[in-house]
Amino acid sequence: MERWVDLARARELTTSLVVKRDEECVPLSSAHGYVLAQPIIADRDDPHADMSAMDGFAVHSSATLSATLDKPISLVIQDSIFAGAEGRIPELVDGQAIRIMTGGRVPLGTTGIVLVEHTEITTDGRLLVHHPSGNHIRRQGEHHRSGDILLDRGHRINAATIATLATVGLTEVPVFTPLRIAVLPTGDELVEPGFPVAPGQIRESNSWALAAHLCALGHVAQRLKPQSDNLDQLRARLDDLSDSYDVIITSGGVSMGDADYVRRLMLEEGQTLFWRIKMKPGSPPLAGRWKGTPIFGLPGNPVSSLVVLRVLVEPWLEQCNHSDATDQLIQVQLGSDLPPVNDRMLFTRLWIDWNQFPLVAYPLSHQGSGHPSSLPNADALAWLEPGTDTTVGSSIPVILL
Ligand code: AMP
Ligand code: MG
């Protein structure tokens, strides 16, 4: 077991906890938010034939080269082609033009499309072209070829993905079965919202926030009733959870206090990979296995628990999804000084002035790890490695919330 590790080392260690995923098929209509378990392969060329990209007239481009407003070219309109037209497409005859709609299959011999707005029709039905044709043809296979890999395993399905899946004809989508995650808050002082709170008690908020974020990541997170600070009961609870969940996430009880039983139990009886990370807020966490099930012990302080979820657990879940867990950091300019970063990473809560370029970020006034209302108003967390210059005007990386 390692103590007081860098965040990078903590992440490296949790790689050994990555869980093997089950796969299932879900209907296309409810696939949003799931993660692809298989690569998606094109079943046909796209476009599947040469298609017009504009409403206009299919022509031999050489015939319209000299067309101007003053000296229009006159052509005979041979036919009309609509998007979706089945059967044989007519062949373009010299000196003629074929009316074509966007998405219509272009006639054989077509080398250009004249836009509708560059034409007029005479009273006797001839076409007057007053601008040369353009190359408004989408060639067969220009977007992709049959057999191309369009999306990789691990891709999170968004609205654009849904369009691609529909394009290749999938009505059932192979996805990873969401992980069943137990979210267990611990602490004698915790009372569920909706119940009276006595002096000394506080409302339990962590499990609500953690479960909400985990569900937004596409998993099935189950919020559990708070566990009191009792070693034997906690042991029994973890035994139960390890039987019925893929992952256990606890909050509270991992710090240095006498009632921090998650830490005591894990250090004495669990398989703990590390305890404590060089970061602020959020230094107390641990990770490992309880009876074979991956367990993350998050801090009790509300801000710390969410920050650790974001920078440690979320990248780990991305690894479990076989997807790229690269941190998406952007650079901003500091609008005021931040404290110097000494021996541990700082994740200062910032708000961003989106009207300035480069973007300017300011720290929120309350940075305490127990301050519940400073996080909802934050746009980003500063991503400050030890030694980063944190004086006003310097450029720093941040992770958006
Ligand atoms: P602990 O790490 O258990 O010492 O908790 C640190 C601080 O976070 C204490 O002030 C706790 O009361 C508070 N805390 C612990 N768990 C929760 C929770 N689930 N919701 C809100 N606050 C909590
Ligand atoms: Mg506690």
CSV table of C-alpha atoms in Angstrom, one decimal, residues 139 213 265 290 310 313 351 362:
chain,number,residue,atom,x,y,z
A,139,ARG,CA,-19.0,11.6,-55.4
A,213,HIS,CA,-22.7,12.5,-11.7
A,265,LEU,CA,-11.2,-1.3,7.7
A,290,TRP,CA,-13.0,-5.1,-0.8
A,310,ARG,CA,-14.0,14.1,-11.2
A,313,VAL,CA,-12.8,8.1,-10.5
A,351,TRP,CA,-15.4,31.3,-12.6
A,362,TYR,CA,-11.1,34.3,-11.2
